[in-house]
Coordinates of C-alpha atoms and ligand atoms in Angstrom, one line a residue:
Chain A
M1 CA -22.2 -19.2 22.7
R2 CA -21.9 -22.0 20.2
Q3 CA -19.5 -19.6 18.1
L4 CA -17.1 -19.2 21.1
N5 CA -17.3 -22.9 22.0
A6 CA -16.6 -23.9 18.7
F7 CA -13.7 -21.6 18.2
I8 CA -12.2 -22.4 21.7
K9 CA -12.3 -26.1 20.6
K10 CA -10.6 -25.3 17.4
E11 CA -7.9 -23.4 19.5
F12 CA -7.3 -26.4 21.7
T13 CA -7.1 -28.8 18.8
E14 CA -4.5 -26.5 17.5
Q15 CA -2.5 -26.4 20.6
L16 CA -2.5 -30.2 20.8
R17 CA -2.1 -31.1 17.2
S18 CA 0.8 -28.5 16.6
R19 CA 2.5 -30.1 19.6
R20 CA 2.8 -26.7 21.2
L21 CA 1.0 -27.9 24.3
Y22 CA 3.4 -31.0 24.7
I23 CA 6.5 -28.9 24.1
L24 CA 5.4 -26.3 26.7
G25 CA 4.2 -29.1 29.1
A26 CA 7.8 -30.6 28.7
V27 CA 9.7 -27.3 29.2
F28 CA 7.6 -26.5 32.4
L29 CA 8.0 -30.0 33.8
F30 CA 11.7 -30.0 33.2
F31 CA 12.1 -26.8 35.1
G32 CA 9.6 -28.1 37.7
I33 CA 12.0 -30.9 38.3
M34 CA 15.1 -28.8 38.0
S35 CA 14.3 -26.5 40.9
P36 CA 14.4 -28.9 43.6
A37 CA 17.3 -30.9 41.8
A38 CA 19.4 -27.9 41.6
A39 CA 18.9 -27.1 45.3
K40 CA 19.6 -30.6 46.2
L41 CA 22.8 -30.9 44.3
M42 CA 24.3 -27.3 44.8
P43 CA 26.3 -28.2 48.0
K44 CA 27.5 -31.5 46.4
I45 CA 28.6 -29.2 43.4
I46 CA 30.4 -26.7 45.6
E47 CA 32.0 -29.4 47.5
L48 CA 33.4 -31.1 44.3
V49 CA 34.7 -27.8 43.2
A50 CA 36.2 -26.9 46.4
E51 CA 38.0 -30.4 46.6
Q52 CA 39.7 -30.1 43.2
D53 CA 40.5 -26.5 43.5
Q54 CA 42.1 -25.4 46.8
S55 CA 42.0 -21.7 46.2
F56 CA 38.4 -22.0 46.0
K57 CA 37.5 -21.4 49.7
I58 CA 34.1 -21.5 51.1
E59 CA 33.2 -19.7 54.1
A60 CA 30.6 -22.2 55.3
V61 CA 28.3 -24.3 53.3
K62 CA 25.2 -23.3 54.3
E63 CA 22.3 -25.6 54.9
V64 CA 19.9 -26.0 52.2
S65 CA 16.4 -25.7 52.8
A66 CA 12.9 -25.6 51.0
L67 CA 13.6 -22.0 50.4
D68 CA 16.4 -22.6 48.0
S69 CA 14.2 -25.1 46.1
F70 CA 11.4 -22.3 45.7
D71 CA 14.2 -19.7 45.0
Q72 CA 15.2 -21.8 42.1
F73 CA 11.6 -22.3 41.1
F74 CA 10.7 -18.6 40.7
K75 CA 13.9 -18.1 38.9
N76 CA 13.2 -20.9 36.5
V77 CA 9.5 -20.0 36.0
S78 CA 10.6 -16.7 34.3
T79 CA 12.7 -18.6 31.8
S80 CA 9.6 -20.9 31.3
L81 CA 7.4 -17.8 30.8
I82 CA 9.7 -16.5 28.1
V83 CA 9.3 -19.8 26.3
F84 CA 5.8 -19.5 26.5
V85 CA 5.4 -16.0 25.2
I86 CA 7.7 -16.9 22.2
M87 CA 5.7 -20.1 21.5
Q88 CA 2.3 -18.4 21.8
A89 CA 3.1 -15.1 20.3
G90 CA 1.7 -16.2 17.0
I91 CA -1.7 -17.1 18.1
F92 CA -3.4 -14.4 16.1
T93 CA -0.6 -13.5 13.5
R94 CA -0.4 -17.1 12.0
E95 CA -4.2 -16.6 11.3
Y96 CA -3.6 -13.1 9.8
S97 CA -0.9 -14.4 7.3
S98 CA -2.7 -17.6 6.3
G99 CA -5.9 -16.0 5.9
T100 CA -7.8 -18.5 8.0
L101 CA -9.2 -15.9 10.3
L102 CA -10.8 -14.0 7.4
L103 CA -12.9 -16.9 6.2
S104 CA -14.3 -17.4 9.7
L105 CA -15.0 -13.8 9.8
T106 CA -16.9 -13.7 6.6
R107 CA -19.0 -16.4 8.2
G108 CA -20.2 -14.2 10.8
M109 CA -17.6 -15.1 13.5
E110 CA -17.6 -12.1 16.0
R111 CA -14.3 -10.4 16.4
R112 CA -14.6 -10.1 20.3
K113 CA -15.3 -13.6 20.5
V114 CA -12.1 -14.5 18.6
I115 CA -10.2 -12.4 21.3
A116 CA -12.3 -14.2 24.1
A117 CA -11.5 -17.7 22.8
K118 CA -7.7 -16.9 22.2
A119 CA -7.4 -15.3 25.6
F120 CA -9.1 -18.1 27.2
T121 CA -7.0 -20.7 25.5
L122 CA -3.7 -18.8 26.5
T123 CA -4.8 -18.5 30.1
A124 CA -5.9 -22.1 30.3
V125 CA -2.6 -23.2 28.8
W126 CA -0.5 -20.9 30.9
T127 CA -2.3 -22.1 34.0
A128 CA -2.0 -25.9 33.2
C129 CA 1.8 -25.3 32.5
Y130 CA 2.4 -23.4 35.6
L131 CA 0.7 -25.8 37.6
V132 CA 2.6 -28.7 36.3
C133 CA 5.8 -26.8 36.9
F134 CA 4.9 -25.6 40.5
G135 CA 3.2 -29.0 41.3
T136 CA 6.4 -30.8 40.5
T137 CA 8.5 -28.6 42.4
Y138 CA 6.2 -28.6 45.5
A139 CA 6.0 -32.3 45.5
Y140 CA 9.7 -32.9 45.5
T141 CA 10.3 -30.0 47.9
A142 CA 7.9 -31.1 50.5
Y143 CA 9.3 -34.6 50.2
F144 CA 13.1 -33.6 50.7
W145 CA 12.8 -30.6 53.1
D146 CA 11.0 -29.2 56.1
M147 CA 8.4 -27.0 54.8
S148 CA 7.6 -24.8 58.1
V149 CA 10.5 -22.4 57.1
V150 CA 8.5 -21.2 54.3
N151 CA 6.5 -18.2 54.8
D152 CA 3.4 -17.2 52.7
L153 CA 4.0 -19.5 49.8
W154 CA 0.5 -19.4 48.3
T155 CA 0.4 -15.8 47.9
A156 CA 3.8 -15.8 46.2
V157 CA 2.6 -18.5 43.7
L158 CA -0.6 -16.6 43.1
L159 CA 1.1 -13.3 42.4
W160 CA 3.5 -15.1 39.9
W161 CA 0.6 -16.5 38.0
I162 CA -1.1 -13.3 37.8
Y163 CA 2.1 -11.8 36.5
G164 CA 2.0 -14.4 33.6
L165 CA -1.4 -13.3 32.8
W166 CA -0.1 -9.9 32.3
Y167 CA 1.9 -11.1 29.5
I168 CA -1.1 -13.0 27.9
A169 CA -2.9 -9.6 27.9
M170 CA 0.1 -7.9 26.2
I171 CA 0.3 -10.7 23.7
V172 CA -3.4 -10.3 22.9
F173 CA -3.4 -6.4 22.6
F174 CA -0.3 -6.3 20.4
S175 CA -1.8 -8.8 18.1
T176 CA -4.8 -6.8 17.4
F177 CA -2.5 -4.3 15.3
L178 CA 0.6 -6.0 14.8
N179 CA 1.2 -8.6 11.8
S180 CA 4.0 -10.9 12.8
A181 CA 4.9 -13.0 16.1
T182 CA 8.3 -11.4 16.0
A183 CA 6.8 -7.8 16.3
V184 CA 4.5 -9.3 19.2
I185 CA 7.4 -10.7 20.9
V186 CA 9.6 -7.5 20.5
C187 CA 6.8 -5.3 21.7
T188 CA 6.2 -7.4 24.8
G189 CA 9.8 -7.6 25.6
A190 CA 10.0 -3.8 25.2
I191 CA 7.3 -3.3 27.7
F192 CA 9.2 -5.8 30.1
L193 CA 12.5 -3.8 29.6
A194 CA 10.7 -0.4 30.2
G195 CA 9.2 -1.9 33.4
D196 CA 12.8 -3.0 34.5
L197 CA 14.0 0.6 33.7
L198 CA 11.5 2.3 35.3
A199 CA 12.0 0.1 38.4
M200 CA 15.5 1.6 38.9
I201 CA 13.6 4.6 40.2
P202 CA 13.2 3.7 43.9
K203 CA 10.0 5.4 44.4
A204 CA 8.6 3.9 41.2
E205 CA 9.5 0.4 41.5
R206 CA 6.6 -1.0 43.8
F207 CA 4.1 0.3 41.4
I208 CA 5.3 -1.6 38.3
P209 CA 3.9 -5.0 37.3
T210 CA 7.4 -6.4 36.9
Y211 CA 7.6 -5.8 40.8
L212 CA 5.5 -8.9 41.2
S213 CA 8.1 -11.2 39.6
G214 CA 10.0 -10.8 42.8
S215 CA 7.2 -12.3 44.8
S216 CA 9.6 -14.9 46.2
G217 CA 10.4 -12.2 48.8
L218 CA 7.3 -13.4 50.5
L219 CA 8.8 -16.8 51.3
R220 CA 11.1 -15.1 53.7
A221 CA 8.6 -12.9 55.3
R222 CA 10.5 -9.9 53.9
D223 CA 8.8 -6.6 53.8
F224 CA 7.2 -6.9 50.4
D225 CA 4.2 -4.7 49.8
Y226 CA 2.8 -6.1 46.5
T227 CA -0.6 -4.3 46.7
P228 CA 0.3 -1.2 44.4
A229 CA 1.9 -3.5 41.7
L230 CA -0.8 -6.1 41.9
V231 CA -3.7 -3.5 41.5
I232 CA -1.8 -1.8 38.6
T233 CA -1.3 -5.2 37.0
L234 CA -4.9 -6.2 37.2
V235 CA -6.1 -2.8 36.0
S236 CA -3.6 -3.0 33.0
I237 CA -4.7 -6.5 32.2
V238 CA -8.4 -5.4 32.0
L239 CA -7.5 -2.1 30.0
L240 CA -5.3 -4.2 27.6
L241 CA -8.1 -6.7 26.9
S242 CA -11.0 -4.2 26.6
A243 CA -8.8 -1.8 24.4
S244 CA -8.1 -5.0 22.3
V245 CA -11.7 -5.3 21.2
P246 CA -12.2 -1.8 19.4
M247 CA -8.5 -2.2 18.1
F248 CA -9.3 -5.6 16.6
N249 CA -12.4 -4.3 15.1
K250 CA -10.6 -1.6 13.3
K251 CA -8.1 -4.1 12.0
Q252 CA -8.2 -4.7 8.1
L253 CA -7.5 -8.3 7.4
Chain B
M1 CA -34.3 -9.2 -8.2
P2 CA -30.4 -9.5 -9.1
V3 CA -28.6 -11.5 -6.4
L4 CA -25.8 -8.9 -6.5
E5 CA -25.8 -5.2 -7.7
I6 CA -22.8 -3.1 -7.7
K7 CA -23.4 0.6 -8.5
D8 CA -20.5 3.0 -9.2
L9 CA -18.1 1.4 -6.9
V10 CA -14.9 3.6 -6.3
K11 CA -11.9 2.2 -4.3
S12 CA -8.5 3.6 -3.9
F13 CA -5.3 2.3 -2.2
G14 CA -3.4 5.3 -1.2
D15 CA -3.5 7.6 -4.2
K16 CA -3.9 4.7 -6.6
Q17 CA -7.5 4.4 -7.9
V18 CA -8.2 0.8 -8.5
L19 CA -11.9 0.8 -9.0
K20 CA -13.3 4.0 -10.9
G21 CA -17.1 3.7 -10.8
L22 CA -17.7 0.0 -11.5
S23 CA -21.1 -1.1 -11.9
L24 CA -22.3 -4.7 -12.4
T25 CA -25.4 -6.7 -12.1
V26 CA -25.4 -10.6 -11.5
P27 CA -28.6 -12.2 -12.2
E28 CA -30.2 -15.0 -10.3
K29 CA -29.0 -18.5 -11.4
S30 CA -26.3 -17.2 -13.7
I31 CA -22.7 -18.3 -13.8
F32 CA -21.0 -15.1 -14.0
G33 CA -17.4 -14.8 -15.2
F34 CA -15.6 -11.8 -14.1
I35 CA -12.7 -11.2 -16.2
G36 CA -9.6 -9.0 -15.8
Q37 CA -6.1 -9.1 -16.0
N38 CA -3.7 -9.4 -13.1
G39 CA -4.0 -6.4 -10.7
T40 CA -7.1 -5.0 -12.2
G41 CA -9.1 -5.2 -9.1
K42 CA -11.1 -8.4 -9.2
T43 CA -10.1 -9.5 -5.7
T44 CA -10.7 -5.9 -4.4
T45 CA -14.1 -6.0 -5.8
M46 CA -14.9 -9.2 -4.1
K47 CA -13.6 -8.3 -1.0
T48 CA -15.6 -5.2 -1.1
V49 CA -18.7 -7.0 -1.7
L50 CA -17.9 -9.1 1.5
G51 CA -17.6 -6.0 3.7
L52 CA -13.9 -6.8 4.1
L53 CA -12.8 -3.7 2.4
R54 CA -14.4 -0.2 2.9
A55 CA -15.4 1.4 -0.5
D56 CA -14.7 5.1 -1.2
S57 CA -18.2 5.4 -2.7
G58 CA -20.8 3.6 -4.4
E59 CA -23.4 1.1 -3.4
I60 CA -23.5 -2.6 -3.1
T61 CA -26.6 -4.8 -2.7
V62 CA -26.7 -8.5 -2.2
A63 CA -30.3 -10.0 -2.6
G64 CA -31.7 -6.6 -2.2
E65 CA -29.7 -5.8 1.1
K66 CA -27.2 -3.1 1.5
V67 CA -23.7 -4.3 2.2
V68 CA -21.8 -2.5 5.0
Y69 CA -18.3 -2.5 5.9
G70 CA -17.3 -4.8 8.7
N71 CA -19.4 -7.9 9.8
T72 CA -22.1 -7.3 7.2
P73 CA -25.2 -9.4 7.6
T74 CA -25.5 -9.9 3.7
N75 CA -22.7 -12.3 4.1
R76 CA -25.2 -15.0 5.2
H77 CA -26.4 -15.0 1.6
I78 CA -22.8 -15.5 0.3
G79 CA -20.4 -18.4 0.2
Y80 CA -16.8 -17.2 -0.5
L81 CA -13.6 -19.1 -1.8
P82 CA -10.7 -16.8 -1.6
D83 CA -7.9 -16.6 -4.2
V84 CA -5.6 -18.7 -2.0
P85 CA -7.7 -20.7 0.2
E86 CA -6.0 -21.7 3.5
F87 CA -7.8 -23.8 6.1
Y88 CA -6.7 -24.8 9.5
P89 CA -3.9 -27.3 8.4
F90 CA -4.4 -29.6 11.7
M91 CA -8.0 -30.4 10.8
T92 CA -9.6 -32.9 8.5
A93 CA -12.0 -31.7 5.8
G94 CA -14.9 -33.1 8.0
E95 CA -13.6 -31.3 11.1
Y96 CA -13.3 -28.1 9.2
L97 CA -16.8 -28.2 7.7
A98 CA -18.2 -28.9 11.1
F99 CA -16.3 -25.9 12.6
C100 CA -17.6 -23.7 9.7
G101 CA -21.1 -24.9 10.4
E102 CA -20.8 -24.3 14.0
I103 CA -19.5 -20.7 13.7
S104 CA -22.2 -20.0 11.2
G105 CA -24.9 -21.3 13.6
M106 CA -26.2 -24.3 11.5
D107 CA -28.2 -26.9 13.0
R108 CA -26.1 -30.0 14.2
G109 CA -27.9 -32.6 12.1
E110 CA -27.7 -30.3 9.1
I111 CA -24.2 -29.8 9.5
R112 CA -23.5 -33.5 9.4
S113 CA -25.7 -34.3 6.5
R114 CA -24.8 -31.4 4.4
S115 CA -21.0 -31.9 5.0
E116 CA -21.4 -35.5 3.9
E117 CA -23.2 -34.5 0.7
L118 CA -20.5 -31.8 -0.1
L119 CA -17.6 -34.0 0.5
E120 CA -19.0 -36.5 -1.8
A121 CA -19.8 -33.8 -4.3
V122 CA -16.3 -32.5 -4.3
G123 CA -14.7 -35.8 -4.2
L124 CA -13.1 -35.5 -0.8
A125 CA -15.5 -38.0 1.0
G126 CA -13.6 -40.7 3.1
E127 CA -10.5 -38.3 3.0
K128 CA -9.1 -38.8 6.6
H129 CA -5.8 -36.9 6.3
R130 CA -5.3 -33.5 7.8
I131 CA -5.6 -30.6 5.3
K132 CA -1.8 -29.8 5.7
G133 CA -1.1 -32.6 3.1
Y134 CA -3.6 -31.4 0.6
S135 CA -2.7 -30.8 -3.0
R136 CA -3.8 -27.4 -4.4
G137 CA -6.6 -29.0 -6.2
M138 CA -7.9 -30.6 -3.1
R139 CA -7.7 -27.3 -1.2
Q140 CA -9.8 -25.7 -4.0
R141 CA -12.4 -28.4 -3.6
L142 CA -12.5 -28.2 -0.1
G143 CA -12.9 -24.5 -0.4
I144 CA -15.9 -24.9 -2.8
A145 CA -17.4 -27.5 -0.2
Q146 CA -17.1 -24.8 2.6
A147 CA -18.3 -22.0 0.5
L148 CA -21.5 -24.0 -0.3
L149 CA -22.0 -25.4 3.2
G150 CA -24.7 -22.8 4.3
R151 CA -26.7 -23.2 0.9
P152 CA -25.7 -19.6 -0.1
R153 CA -27.7 -17.6 -2.8
L154 CA -24.6 -16.4 -4.2
L155 CA -21.2 -18.3 -4.6
I156 CA -18.2 -16.1 -4.9
C157 CA -14.9 -17.8 -6.2
D158 CA -11.7 -15.8 -6.5
E159 CA -9.8 -17.3 -9.3
P160 CA -10.7 -20.9 -8.6
T161 CA -8.9 -22.3 -11.3
S162 CA -5.9 -20.3 -11.9
A163 CA -3.3 -22.6 -9.9
L164 CA -4.5 -25.8 -11.3
D165 CA -3.5 -28.0 -14.2
P166 CA -6.1 -28.8 -17.0
V167 CA -7.3 -31.9 -15.1
G168 CA -8.0 -29.8 -11.9
R169 CA -9.4 -27.0 -13.8
K170 CA -12.0 -29.2 -15.3
E171 CA -13.1 -30.8 -12.0
I172 CA -13.6 -27.4 -10.6
L173 CA -15.6 -26.1 -13.7
D174 CA -17.6 -29.3 -13.5
I175 CA -18.5 -28.6 -10.0
L176 CA -19.5 -25.0 -10.7
V177 CA -21.6 -26.2 -13.3
R178 CA -23.3 -28.6 -11.2
V179 CA -24.0 -26.2 -8.4
R180 CA -25.7 -23.7 -10.7
E181 CA -29.2 -25.5 -10.1
E182 CA -29.2 -24.1 -6.5
T183 CA -27.1 -21.1 -6.6
T184 CA -25.7 -18.2 -8.5
V185 CA -21.9 -18.4 -9.2
L186 CA -19.7 -15.4 -9.6
F187 CA -16.0 -16.3 -10.4
S188 CA -13.3 -14.3 -11.4
T189 CA -10.6 -15.4 -13.8
H190 CA -8.1 -14.4 -16.4
I191 CA -8.5 -17.6 -18.2
L192 CA -11.0 -16.9 -21.1
S193 CA -11.5 -20.4 -22.1
D194 CA -12.8 -21.4 -18.7
V195 CA -15.3 -18.6 -19.0
E196 CA -16.4 -19.8 -22.6
R197 CA -16.8 -23.2 -21.2
I198 CA -19.4 -22.4 -18.4
C199 CA -20.5 -18.9 -18.2
T200 CA -23.8 -17.4 -19.2
D201 CA -22.9 -13.9 -18.3
V202 CA -19.7 -12.1 -18.3
A203 CA -18.1 -8.8 -17.5
F204 CA -14.7 -7.6 -18.3
L205 CA -12.9 -5.4 -15.9
R206 CA -10.5 -3.0 -17.4
E207 CA -9.0 0.3 -15.9
G208 CA -11.4 0.1 -12.9
V209 CA -14.7 -0.2 -15.0
I210 CA -16.5 -2.9 -16.6
S211 CA -15.6 -2.3 -20.3
L212 CA -18.0 -5.0 -21.6
G213 CA -20.5 -6.9 -19.7
G214 CA -23.8 -8.8 -20.1
S215 CA -25.1 -12.1 -21.0
L216 CA -22.6 -14.1 -23.0
S217 CA -24.8 -14.8 -26.0
E218 CA -26.0 -11.1 -26.3
I219 CA -22.5 -9.9 -26.3
R220 CA -21.6 -12.4 -29.1
R221 CA -24.6 -11.2 -31.1
S222 CA -23.8 -7.6 -30.7
Y223 CA -20.1 -7.9 -31.3
R224 CA -20.7 -9.9 -34.4
S225 CA -17.8 -9.1 -36.4
D226 CA -17.4 -12.8 -37.3
I227 CA -14.3 -14.1 -38.8
Y228 CA -14.8 -16.1 -42.1
I229 CA -12.2 -18.5 -43.4
L230 CA -12.0 -18.9 -47.2
E231 CA -10.0 -21.8 -48.9
P232 CA -9.9 -21.6 -52.6
E233 CA -8.6 -24.6 -54.6
G234 CA -5.3 -24.0 -56.6
S235 CA -3.1 -21.0 -56.6
E236 CA -4.8 -19.3 -59.5
A237 CA -8.1 -19.1 -57.8
A238 CA -6.2 -17.6 -54.8
A239 CA -4.4 -15.0 -56.7
A240 CA -7.5 -13.8 -58.3
L241 CA -9.4 -13.6 -54.9
K242 CA -6.4 -11.8 -53.4
A243 CA -6.3 -9.5 -56.4
A244 CA -10.0 -8.6 -56.2
F245 CA -10.2 -8.4 -52.3
P246 CA -7.1 -7.0 -50.8
M247 CA -8.5 -7.0 -47.3
L248 CA -8.0 -10.9 -47.2
T249 CA -5.4 -11.9 -44.6
D250 CA -3.4 -14.8 -45.9
T251 CA -2.9 -17.5 -43.2
G252 CA -0.1 -19.0 -45.2
S253 CA -1.6 -22.4 -45.4
G254 CA -3.4 -21.9 -48.7
S255 CA -6.5 -20.1 -47.1
F256 CA -7.5 -16.6 -46.1
T257 CA -9.5 -14.9 -43.3
F258 CA -11.6 -11.8 -43.2
R259 CA -14.0 -10.1 -41.0
D260 CA -17.5 -9.6 -42.2
T261 CA -17.3 -5.9 -41.1
E262 CA -14.7 -5.5 -44.0
L263 CA -16.1 -7.8 -46.6
S264 CA -19.4 -9.2 -47.3
P265 CA -19.3 -13.3 -47.6
F266 CA -22.1 -12.8 -50.0
E267 CA -19.7 -10.7 -52.4
V268 CA -16.9 -13.3 -52.1
M269 CA -19.4 -16.2 -53.1
S270 CA -21.0 -14.3 -55.9
F271 CA -17.4 -13.3 -57.2
A272 CA -16.3 -16.8 -57.1
A273 CA -19.4 -18.0 -58.8
E274 CA -19.2 -15.6 -61.6
R275 CA -15.6 -16.4 -62.5
K276 CA -16.1 -20.2 -61.7
L277 CA -13.2 -20.1 -59.1
P278 CA -13.2 -23.5 -57.3
L279 CA -13.6 -23.2 -53.4
I280 CA -12.8 -25.8 -51.0
K281 CA -14.8 -23.9 -48.0
L282 CA -16.0 -20.8 -47.0
E283 CA -16.8 -21.0 -43.3
R284 CA -17.9 -18.7 -40.5
S285 CA -15.9 -19.2 -37.2
E286 CA -17.6 -18.3 -34.0
P287 CA -15.6 -15.4 -32.5
T288 CA -14.0 -16.7 -29.3
L289 CA -14.2 -14.6 -26.2
E290 CA -10.5 -13.9 -26.8
D291 CA -11.4 -12.3 -30.1
L292 CA -14.1 -10.2 -28.6
F293 CA -11.6 -9.4 -25.6
M294 CA -9.1 -8.4 -28.1
E295 CA -11.6 -6.2 -29.8
V296 CA -12.8 -4.5 -26.7
V297 CA -9.4 -3.9 -25.6
G298 CA -8.3 -2.7 -29.1
Q299 CA -10.9 0.1 -29.1
Ligands
ATP301 N1 -4.1 -3.8 0.6 C1 -3.7 -3.1 -0.6 N2 -2.9 -2.2 -0.4 C2 -2.4 -1.5 -1.6 N3 -2.5 -1.7 -2.7 C3 -3.4 -2.8 -2.9 C4 -4.0 -3.6 -1.8 N4 -4.8 -4.5 -2.5 C5 -4.8 -4.4 -3.6 N5 -4.0 -3.3 -4.0 C6 -3.8 -3.0 -5.4 O1 -4.9 -2.9 -5.9 C7 -4.8 -3.4 -7.4 C8 -5.8 -4.4 -7.7 O2 -5.5 -5.5 -6.8 P1 -6.5 -6.8 -6.8 O3 -5.8 -7.8 -5.8 O4 -7.8 -6.5 -6.7 O5 -6.2 -7.4 -8.3 P2 -6.8 -8.8 -9.1 O6 -7.5 -8.3 -10.2 O7 -7.4 -9.6 -8.1 O8 -5.4 -9.3 -9.6 P3 -4.9 -10.8 -9.6 O9 -5.4 -11.5 -11.0 O10 -3.5 -10.7 -9.6 O11 -5.5 -11.5 -8.4 C9 -3.4 -3.9 -7.5 O12 -2.8 -3.0 -8.4 C10 -2.8 -3.9 -6.2 O13 -1.4 -3.5 -6.1
MG302 MG1 -7.0 -11.4 -7.1

């Protein structure tokens, strides 16, 4: 337990002192503000454009609601997730190339605890950033608009958070056998693309983790059966993390 | 019982055999110089001892316990300084030692007192900057401190002096000499003068095996083909000596050298005495490790 605690503490010190945490926090905060702001300003922008350009004809400027703000949020949070993955993909590989991990391991640091500490840190950072982003959007939205039109916001938010965990599991898994952050990013991206491609098969779509990224459908009480994708995502997170341990044990450093 | 014993270690990378049956014994409380040119397999040997590489065959014991590949329990006896030591750049030296102590399960109070003591010993006490800004010498010194943290029986240093200037090298060598009182030191190098300065035992690694090894004084004794320097006075005496002993090597500065395997110094002395040839000096020079090494390599 002391080993794990010491390693987690070291990971957090690194997140803080490398400024990674601040940068991510700023990015997530920015998008948290941008979502309601964009929703608020959109009609004004459209009006402006329409005034200047007569050919730009608007059928009817629709009334902006809390739904638009949250739509923006779920769009923006995927951009934030990409930033998160890019910034955190090197969490293992940095230690391979510098040899810092090797020294810890010769001291008897257990490899599975290295995985546990890093997975925990990533989860904590993702959760904190996600909360900052959503919290900001939520506060502004609740202030500006009537929230009663929003259906099942919390499930949608939770599903998207789990969707983020799936990427963390992939970073961990790919890091146990790849040696560069770029390779980890490329493989994670490849899985995302593969998911997107598979989702073009109508029958398969519901079963693919990427389906969860459309959780905002819940806000409009649309027919959105997320259970199969959720189960598969959770199972694959567990599988990825548990496969990481033997993979990492085999890795020569 | 020797601290470290390696028997018939074989290790290949692909189809390239780097270690071809290396055997080595490091006696307790020695400073052991592990000498070899670049790419001969010093780092490979050390990493195998630490269980970081899997040996193809052979046996390694540390303090009588067998080394296994992976997380080997024998590492609790060992402090390790890798060839290019990299520590978490965002930590200070004190924080890093505390981290090392925590993961190796040391007692909290012991971590604190031992860290202070070691930072003092390696001249990093009161260093509040992060490791990021450290010079190479500072990193090596911190490396030795972290390796010694758990009071290991064996300190393994991979080329601790190679990247340093003469002052930095001397600092490291001095530290190694000082720690000898409490631990055995095995260090690799290709700088022979470093070995001569501090080692009690040496092993030359060459083509995958130890081509020469043992206590330095014994090696010196058994490889005693000492070199003599003969300096006659005047060119006449020089010419007479050279004529009588063609094996003399002219150094060009009015003196000759010869090996006692080729020519006995007594013969030279009696020859000079008979002819009353004036000599300025006839001197034995200790063979340097380099001479020994050249002799071994030349065989
Ligand atoms: N992981 C590896 N894969 C393939 N070959 C390797 C590997 N590690 C070492 N080698 C080869 O093994 C040989 C010995 O390498 P090693 O690093 O042990 O030498 P060394 O004596 O430490 O050299 P140096 O003085 O340069 O540090 C080298 O020829 C190297 O090319
Ligand atoms: Mg080396």
